[in-house]
Amino acid sequence: EIYKAWVENGNEERKLTKLRKCEGSVIDKELLVWFSKTREKNLPVSGPTIQEKAKQLAEVHGLNDFKASNGWLEKFRKRHNISFKSICGEASSVDRIAVDDWKKKLPNIIDKYEKRDIFNADETELFFRVLPNKTMAFKNETCNGGKVSKERLTVLLCCNIIGEFERPLIIGKAKRPRAFKKLDVNKFPVDWCWNKKAWMTTQIMTDWLMKFDKQMIKSQRKVLLLSTCSSHPHLN
């Protein structure tokens, strides 16, 4: 009887294992078809995107126990010869000598000030319609990114060493974009400025600095670190 029970239970376990493999195979096949078609359209596909699609397929097939774990993703990638590739080249390197020299001088400049009094501000470009520059792809596949969207905003961010942030400044191309039609710009959690190219200008930077300086004086703060740039004015 013990042997009989062992055989029956063993058979059930084998059946469950076989069933899981079949269920996994269904997801695997459909996911591979989706991945291939997506890459044919030259669209980037990240690991989390693959995992999310696998979960959607599992839900469609009623496979509630399916787990799209990182381990599962790694096995799927290896099974189908998929690697993580760059679509476009990396940004050019900076002048390391100048950077190292500045890093040596900076501590002596700020040493006599409290951390809460030392701020840094800088601009960054936000290309809000640009797709990721890396993708999962078949190992023998050539990755071409195609035409890159140039739709952009300029964002000025400022904070001190202890992590206190100032109100961000956003620069767009229109004084009142269509998306703002029914919105009150003054209620935004950011300051909105504009010019035809959505760039930082000397006038915008001057206005921001004058406003920031008044805040610094009022709160008895001392230092703002700002990079050298044609749009950054020298104020007395």
Tab-separated table of N, CA and C in Angstrom, residues 8-68:
chain	number	residue	atom	x	y	z
A	8	GLU	N	1.466	6.507	-6.942
A	8	GLU	CA	0.384	7.400	-7.351
A	8	GLU	C	0.757	8.866	-7.130
A	9	ASN	N	1.347	9.125	-5.956
A	9	ASN	CA	1.757	10.500	-5.664
A	9	ASN	C	2.865	10.956	-6.594
A	10	GLY	N	3.769	10.030	-6.874
A	10	GLY	CA	4.862	10.349	-7.790
A	10	GLY	C	4.337	10.678	-9.165
A	11	ASN	N	3.358	9.922	-9.610
A	11	ASN	CA	2.754	10.184	-10.918
A	11	ASN	C	2.076	11.549	-10.944
A	12	GLU	N	1.386	11.881	-9.829
A	12	GLU	CA	0.717	13.174	-9.754
A	12	GLU	C	1.729	14.312	-9.827
A	13	GLU	N	2.856	14.114	-9.109
A	13	GLU	CA	3.887	15.147	-9.114
A	13	GLU	C	4.466	15.325	-10.508
A	14	ARG	N	4.666	14.191	-11.189
A	14	ARG	CA	5.192	14.263	-12.556
A	14	ARG	C	4.197	14.941	-13.481
A	15	LYS	N	2.907	14.659	-13.252
A	15	LYS	CA	1.879	15.293	-14.070
A	15	LYS	C	1.878	16.814	-13.866
A	16	LEU	N	2.011	17.235	-12.588
A	16	LEU	CA	2.032	18.664	-12.294
A	16	LEU	C	3.240	19.338	-12.916
A	17	THR	N	4.395	18.659	-12.825
A	17	THR	CA	5.615	19.206	-13.418
A	17	THR	C	5.463	19.360	-14.920
A	18	LYS	N	4.874	18.327	-15.545
A	18	LYS	CA	4.662	18.363	-16.991
A	18	LYS	C	3.694	19.475	-17.365
A	19	LEU	N	2.645	19.653	-16.521
A	19	LEU	CA	1.647	20.690	-16.777
A	19	LEU	C	2.284	22.075	-16.689
A	20	ARG	N	3.137	22.262	-15.670
A	20	ARG	CA	3.805	23.557	-15.511
A	20	ARG	C	4.679	23.868	-16.716
A	21	LYS	N	5.372	22.834	-17.214
A	21	LYS	CA	6.234	23.019	-18.377
A	21	LYS	C	5.416	23.405	-19.602
A	22	CYS	N	4.244	22.767	-19.752
A	22	CYS	CA	3.372	23.081	-20.892
A	22	CYS	C	2.856	24.519	-20.796
A	23	GLU	N	2.450	24.885	-19.567
A	23	GLU	CA	1.955	26.242	-19.366
A	23	GLU	C	3.054	27.265	-19.643
A	24	GLY	N	4.253	26.972	-19.139
A	24	GLY	CA	5.383	27.860	-19.372
A	24	GLY	C	5.740	27.941	-20.835
A	25	SER	N	5.561	26.838	-21.548
A	25	SER	CA	5.875	26.796	-22.976
A	25	SER	C	4.935	27.693	-23.770
A	26	VAL	N	3.671	27.727	-23.366
A	26	VAL	CA	2.689	28.580	-24.043
A	26	VAL	C	3.089	30.045	-23.911
A	27	ILE	N	3.429	30.449	-22.704
A	27	ILE	CA	3.857	31.828	-22.464
A	27	ILE	C	5.132	32.128	-23.229
A	28	ASP	N	6.078	31.180	-23.184
A	28	ASP	CA	7.370	31.350	-23.838
A	28	ASP	C	7.206	31.595	-25.337
A	29	LYS	N	6.383	30.787	-25.988
A	29	LYS	CA	6.188	30.907	-27.431
A	29	LYS	C	5.521	32.229	-27.799
A	30	GLU	N	4.452	32.568	-27.090
A	30	GLU	CA	3.725	33.801	-27.403
A	30	GLU	C	4.579	35.035	-27.101
A	31	LEU	N	5.354	34.949	-26.034
A	31	LEU	CA	6.217	36.068	-25.664
A	31	LEU	C	7.317	36.274	-26.697
A	32	LEU	N	7.868	35.184	-27.203
A	32	LEU	CA	8.920	35.283	-28.213
A	32	LEU	C	8.380	35.906	-29.502
A	33	VAL	N	7.153	35.548	-29.879
A	33	VAL	CA	6.521	36.134	-31.066
A	33	VAL	C	6.349	37.639	-30.865
A	34	TRP	N	5.851	38.021	-29.685
A	34	TRP	CA	5.660	39.445	-29.375
A	34	TRP	C	6.994	40.185	-29.397
A	35	PHE	N	8.022	39.595	-28.801
A	35	PHE	CA	9.341	40.224	-28.747
A	35	PHE	C	9.893	40.433	-30.155
A	36	SER	N	9.771	39.408	-31.003
A	36	SER	CA	10.287	39.488	-32.376
A	36	SER	C	9.584	40.586	-33.165
A	37	LYS	N	8.259	40.654	-33.044
A	37	LYS	CA	7.491	41.668	-33.774
A	37	LYS	C	7.821	43.080	-33.273
A	38	THR	N	8.024	43.208	-31.976
A	38	THR	CA	8.362	44.514	-31.405
A	38	THR	C	9.715	44.991	-31.896
A	39	ARG	N	10.689	44.090	-31.941
A	39	ARG	CA	12.021	44.460	-32.422
A	39	ARG	C	12.012	44.737	-33.927
A	40	GLU	N	11.129	44.052	-34.684
A	40	GLU	CA	11.007	44.323	-36.119
A	40	GLU	C	10.550	45.762	-36.365
A	41	LYS	N	9.809	46.303	-35.414
A	41	LYS	CA	9.355	47.697	-35.508
A	41	LYS	C	10.424	48.667	-35.006
A	42	ASN	N	11.565	48.116	-34.622
A	42	ASN	CA	12.712	48.909	-34.145
A	42	ASN	C	12.403	49.636	-32.835
A	43	LEU	N	11.552	49.034	-32.011
A	43	LEU	CA	11.210	49.602	-30.715
A	43	LEU	C	12.067	48.966	-29.630
A	44	PRO	N	12.579	49.757	-28.678
A	44	PRO	CA	13.397	49.197	-27.599
A	44	PRO	C	12.551	48.397	-26.615
A	45	VAL	N	13.118	47.329	-26.088
A	45	VAL	CA	12.420	46.463	-25.136
A	45	VAL	C	13.328	46.224	-23.933
A	46	SER	N	12.887	46.612	-22.760
A	46	SER	CA	13.688	46.416	-21.552
A	46	SER	C	13.299	45.116	-20.859
A	47	GLY	N	14.119	44.705	-19.895
A	47	GLY	CA	13.819	43.500	-19.129
A	47	GLY	C	12.487	43.588	-18.407
A	48	PRO	N	12.225	44.683	-17.656
A	48	PRO	CA	10.940	44.825	-16.973
A	48	PRO	C	9.742	44.813	-17.926
A	49	THR	N	9.942	45.311	-19.156
A	49	THR	CA	8.859	45.286	-20.146
A	49	THR	C	8.531	43.852	-20.534
A	50	ILE	N	9.567	43.022	-20.717
A	50	ILE	CA	9.363	41.602	-21.036
A	50	ILE	C	8.631	40.913	-19.890
A	51	GLN	N	9.037	41.199	-18.664
A	51	GLN	CA	8.401	40.584	-17.499
A	51	GLN	C	6.933	40.976	-17.392
A	52	GLU	N	6.642	42.236	-17.651
A	52	GLU	CA	5.263	42.704	-17.581
A	52	GLU	C	4.407	42.054	-18.661
A	53	LYS	N	4.954	41.911	-19.869
A	53	LYS	CA	4.223	41.255	-20.953
A	53	LYS	C	3.969	39.796	-20.617
A	54	ALA	N	4.947	39.130	-20.004
A	54	ALA	CA	4.784	37.725	-19.605
A	54	ALA	C	3.652	37.587	-18.585
A	55	LYS	N	3.572	38.530	-17.648
A	55	LYS	CA	2.499	38.506	-16.651
A	55	LYS	C	1.138	38.678	-17.314
A	56	GLN	N	1.069	39.550	-18.320
A	56	GLN	CA	-0.186	39.767	-19.040
A	56	GLN	C	-0.623	38.501	-19.766
A	57	LEU	N	0.331	37.819	-20.400
A	57	LEU	CA	0.019	36.571	-21.096
A	57	LEU	C	-0.431	35.500	-20.114
A	58	ALA	N	0.217	35.442	-18.952
A	58	ALA	CA	-0.160	34.465	-17.930
A	58	ALA	C	-1.583	34.718	-17.448
A	59	GLU	N	-1.935	35.984	-17.311
A	59	GLU	CA	-3.287	36.342	-16.875
A	59	GLU	C	-4.319	35.952	-17.923
A	60	VAL	N	-3.985	36.157	-19.193
A	60	VAL	CA	-4.888	35.777	-20.285
A	60	VAL	C	-5.172	34.280	-20.260
A	61	HIS	N	-4.150	33.489	-19.961
A	61	HIS	CA	-4.289	32.026	-19.947
A	61	HIS	C	-4.708	31.489	-18.580
A	62	GLY	N	-4.986	32.378	-17.633
A	62	GLY	CA	-5.436	31.942	-16.317
A	62	GLY	C	-4.362	31.271	-15.486
A	63	LEU	N	-3.112	31.588	-15.752
A	63	LEU	CA	-1.995	30.976	-15.018
A	63	LEU	C	-1.616	31.889	-13.849
A	64	ASN	N	-2.394	31.804	-12.790
A	64	ASN	CA	-2.228	32.712	-11.661
A	64	ASN	C	-0.961	32.458	-10.850
A	65	ASP	N	-0.401	31.258	-10.966
A	65	ASP	CA	0.797	30.918	-10.190
A	65	ASP	C	2.090	31.290	-10.918
A	66	PHE	N	1.967	31.800	-12.131
A	66	PHE	CA	3.174	32.130	-12.897
A	66	PHE	C	3.886	33.333	-12.287
A	67	LYS	N	5.204	33.231	-12.166
A	67	LYS	CA	6.021	34.308	-11.617
A	67	LYS	C	7.061	34.748	-12.651
A	68	ALA	N	6.973	35.975	-13.085
A	68	ALA	CA	7.959	36.501	-14.044
A	68	ALA	C	9.125	37.105	-13.258
